[in-house]
XYZ file of C-alpha atoms in Angstrom:
297
model
C -5.668 9.616 -39.767
C -4.980 12.239 -36.989
C -7.671 10.466 -33.965
C -6.736 7.194 -34.904
C -2.742 8.561 -33.882
C -4.603 10.159 -30.856
C -6.378 7.161 -29.799
C -2.666 5.154 -30.528
C -0.677 7.587 -28.563
C -3.571 7.309 -25.906
C -3.044 3.622 -25.549
C 1.105 4.164 -25.021
C 0.947 5.929 -22.279
C -1.591 4.150 -20.727
C 0.308 0.638 -21.433
C 3.733 2.251 -20.472
C 2.372 3.281 -16.784
C 1.358 -0.495 -16.052
C 4.684 -1.693 -17.426
C 5.783 0.591 -15.331
C 4.442 -0.357 -12.207
C 4.503 -3.836 -13.052
C 8.128 -3.051 -12.895
C 8.053 -1.471 -9.521
C 6.038 -4.077 -8.593
C 8.302 -6.558 -9.255
C 11.244 -5.343 -8.235
C 10.302 -3.489 -4.810
C 9.051 -8.031 -4.456
C 12.522 -8.263 -5.473
C 14.386 -6.168 -3.371
C 17.154 -6.325 -6.597
C 19.759 -3.835 -6.538
C 18.159 -1.237 -4.013
C 19.982 0.484 -1.621
C 19.213 -0.987 2.263
C 16.283 1.689 3.577
C 16.159 3.588 6.505
C 19.281 4.634 6.205
C 18.998 8.545 7.389
C 19.031 9.305 11.510
C 18.074 12.854 11.161
C 15.361 13.185 14.235
C 12.644 14.553 12.668
C 9.992 11.879 11.706
C 7.823 11.143 9.008
C 4.518 9.348 8.223
C 3.870 8.293 5.032
C 0.714 7.434 3.585
C 0.587 4.520 1.809
C -3.345 4.714 -0.267
C -2.913 2.274 -3.532
C -0.397 -0.762 -5.057
C 0.973 1.348 -6.162
C 2.782 3.905 -3.405
C 3.234 0.986 -2.011
C 5.862 -0.343 -4.693
C 6.940 2.930 -5.004
C 7.337 3.098 -0.848
C 10.242 0.076 -0.981
C 12.196 1.157 -4.343
C 12.025 4.816 -5.589
C 11.753 6.293 -2.007
C 13.859 3.390 -0.554
C 17.164 5.259 -0.578
C 15.551 8.722 0.800
C 13.526 7.156 4.064
C 14.708 7.645 7.542
C 15.407 5.551 10.734
C 12.345 7.015 12.354
C 9.808 7.245 9.903
C 6.509 5.556 9.813
C 3.795 4.598 7.370
C 0.727 4.199 7.676
C -1.194 2.419 4.885
C -5.090 3.300 4.921
C -8.100 1.651 2.798
C -11.652 2.868 4.185
C -10.828 5.848 4.045
C -14.038 8.549 2.836
C -15.705 5.786 1.398
C -16.892 2.082 1.775
C -15.107 -1.123 2.958
C -11.792 -1.255 4.965
C -9.960 -4.271 3.013
C -8.339 -5.945 6.365
C -6.580 -8.443 4.175
C -5.402 -5.542 1.922
C -4.222 -3.937 4.738
C -1.670 -6.345 6.510
C -1.035 -7.574 2.713
C 0.681 -4.175 3.220
C 1.751 -4.345 5.801
C 3.917 -7.356 5.573
C 5.538 -5.967 2.129
C 6.772 -2.711 4.276
C 8.233 -4.902 6.855
C 10.500 -6.341 5.084
C 11.835 -3.766 3.547
C 11.921 -2.157 6.621
C 12.050 -4.100 9.536
C 12.274 -1.385 12.478
C 9.529 0.860 11.103
C 6.565 1.436 12.630
C 3.739 0.794 10.719
C -0.585 1.633 11.647
C -3.444 0.986 9.379
C -5.545 4.027 8.746
C -9.501 4.084 7.988
C -12.743 6.614 8.611
C -15.853 5.506 10.550
C -16.229 3.568 14.033
C -17.823 0.594 11.554
C -14.686 0.282 10.122
C -12.253 1.148 12.880
C -13.574 -2.178 14.835
C -13.307 -3.882 11.718
C -10.058 -3.050 11.654
C -8.831 -3.367 14.944
C -10.567 -7.213 15.074
C -9.228 -8.320 11.184
C -5.231 -5.933 11.318
C -1.992 -8.416 12.338
C 0.472 -7.826 14.839
C 2.884 -6.330 12.464
C 1.043 -3.748 12.817
C 1.590 -0.470 16.424
C -1.408 0.808 16.029
C -4.880 2.119 14.392
C -5.828 5.430 12.742
C -9.315 6.932 12.857
C -9.132 9.470 10.265
C -11.699 12.118 11.262
C -13.319 14.511 8.428
C -17.132 15.747 7.519
C -18.883 14.536 4.441
C -17.199 10.936 4.570
C -19.813 8.309 3.126
C -19.369 5.688 5.457
C -18.429 8.418 8.449
C -22.180 9.002 9.435
C -20.714 9.926 13.290
C -19.379 12.842 12.072
C -19.542 16.206 14.255
C -17.973 19.494 14.486
C -19.947 19.399 17.721
C -16.675 18.666 19.882
C -18.720 17.402 23.174
C -19.922 14.510 21.140
C -16.310 14.350 18.650
C -15.074 13.657 22.056
C -17.133 10.918 22.636
C -16.809 9.431 18.665
C -13.307 9.298 19.215
C -13.212 7.748 23.345
C -15.110 5.455 20.700
C -12.834 4.576 18.542
C -10.004 4.414 21.666
C -11.850 1.594 23.160
C -12.649 -0.282 20.575
C -8.592 -0.161 19.823
C -7.335 -0.859 22.288
C -9.581 -3.199 23.344
C -7.607 -5.299 20.007
C -4.292 -4.793 21.701
C -2.925 -1.519 19.407
C -2.792 1.780 20.263
C -5.509 4.855 19.329
C -3.726 7.453 16.801
C -6.203 9.946 15.869
C -6.229 11.996 12.657
C -8.608 14.705 13.100
C -9.894 17.614 10.481
C -7.868 20.870 10.994
C -9.947 23.263 9.845
C -11.427 23.833 13.334
C -7.466 25.402 14.232
C -8.147 28.859 12.568
C -11.211 28.701 10.268
C -13.655 31.510 11.359
C -17.276 29.412 10.956
C -16.169 26.866 12.853
C -14.943 28.685 16.622
C -17.981 28.565 17.572
C -17.777 25.091 18.082
C -15.048 25.555 20.087
C -12.042 22.589 19.285
C -9.933 22.038 22.071
C -6.702 19.491 20.071
C -5.790 19.505 23.459
C -8.209 17.908 25.628
C -8.684 15.609 22.206
C -5.614 14.372 22.736
C -6.219 13.369 26.320
C -8.465 10.612 24.674
C -5.709 9.068 22.366
C -2.180 7.829 22.185
C -0.796 10.720 19.624
C -2.802 12.581 17.124
C -2.035 13.133 13.446
C -3.697 16.509 13.274
C -4.005 17.342 9.457
C -2.987 21.084 8.516
C -2.016 20.721 5.214
C -4.373 23.667 4.306
C -3.459 25.858 6.237
C 0.284 24.687 4.606
C -1.274 25.731 1.232
C -2.112 29.217 2.499
C 1.068 30.634 3.538
C 3.724 29.334 6.415
C 2.726 32.373 8.362
C -0.721 30.589 8.518
C 0.989 27.296 9.244
C 2.897 28.687 11.522
C -0.134 30.335 13.572
C -2.112 27.199 13.227
C 0.739 25.286 15.071
C 1.421 27.753 18.014
C -2.658 27.539 18.070
C -2.757 23.322 18.791
C 0.871 24.079 20.991
C -0.940 26.930 23.539
C -4.021 24.103 23.678
C -1.800 20.795 24.658
C 0.492 23.243 27.514
C 2.276 20.858 29.662
C 0.520 17.763 27.148
C 2.767 18.487 24.944
C 5.044 17.103 26.660
C 4.330 13.686 27.241
C 1.997 12.993 24.080
C 2.836 13.338 20.662
C 1.522 15.038 18.034
C 2.768 16.259 14.452
C 1.403 18.470 11.622
C 1.073 17.428 8.307
C 1.476 18.777 4.621
C 0.642 17.632 1.203
C 3.199 17.657 -2.202
C 0.580 15.840 -4.710
C -0.088 19.172 -6.647
C -3.850 17.240 -6.888
C -4.626 17.570 -3.776
C -7.087 20.488 -2.789
C -4.345 21.336 -0.504
C -1.673 20.425 -2.322
C 2.103 22.788 -2.365
C 4.767 22.983 -3.694
C 7.736 20.651 -2.489
C 9.251 24.427 -2.079
C 6.265 25.285 0.008
C 5.610 22.182 2.207
C 9.485 22.365 2.836
C 9.248 25.779 5.152
C 6.031 24.583 6.773
C 7.889 21.128 8.067
C 11.470 24.212 9.658
C 8.373 25.824 11.259
C 7.212 22.255 12.082
C 11.451 21.519 13.614
C 11.110 24.753 15.012
C 8.705 24.058 17.006
C 10.347 21.362 18.527
C 7.440 19.083 17.539
C 8.714 15.604 16.474
C 7.387 14.823 12.653
C 4.831 15.426 10.233
C 2.783 13.318 7.854
C 3.567 14.027 4.535
C 1.432 13.238 2.189
C 1.887 12.396 -1.522
C 0.381 10.889 -4.749
C 2.483 7.259 -6.578
C 1.427 9.425 -9.688
C 4.259 12.510 -8.846
C 6.836 9.934 -6.271
C 9.767 12.550 -8.217
C 7.756 14.773 -5.367
C 7.826 12.947 -2.327
C 11.530 12.134 -3.479
C 12.375 15.776 -3.275
C 11.507 16.074 -0.166
C 13.083 14.104 1.283
C 16.341 14.805 -0.178
C 15.646 17.955 0.738
C 15.053 16.986 4.357
C 17.690 14.712 4.883
C 19.832 17.176 3.211
C 19.022 19.875 5.953
C 19.647 16.799 8.547
C 23.258 16.497 6.980
C 24.105 19.545 7.615
C 23.748 20.325 11.461
C 26.307 19.917 13.590
C 27.378 16.088 15.188
C 26.268 15.709 18.544
């Protein structure tokens, strides 16, 4: 009887999860009883990843009251393995455009083959294609720690993206910023920035370590950019997904973002999980509250 009861509880949890997701999808499709998005006029812009239908539904419902006017969405497919699903990217982009008419939309994928596939079939709703550059991704055989080779891969991605009429955005690993065993490769993110229109640099591991380490990473990249920082945009990344390898508490992520704001950076990528959407809401609420407390200009 105990085993049967456990099975029933497990089935109930699964059923409740599916019903909840279905309700979110219905709400987001209908736009019923939801406040208008883009209500917050903070200067610091977030890049918010969407990588499945659950995240899309939350973006159009749960997160909607907290999204800022300058926030952007990065819709992800083929991130670490497999082919990018361009049809899904376009469908998700259409739903987000309905909800957020003015938001910047980006499509993100890994591997030069996927970049070419996405650029060739992406809707004009999107502003740019994000080239995710990480080691050990099966769909990214071109990855190299050698910086000269990395510059070549980014240049190749940029050629494909720009030929299709989109902005080239790089999302490189941030491990060479401070990781001791990678210093011999002499990565320079300012030089890498010259191959792209914008960089979303993956600094989340440093936020997990400490705000002090995160700040050191920011200062290193800022120094590498030098005067280029006045014209070429880049943002760091924090993660509030507790199951992600570099996930942190909401308070830690907020403290790291304050360090970025103090240095005049224009925004940050907020990695989150639909399973823990409440943590993303908590982060957004804290960011918006801080912005609201600033003196009017």
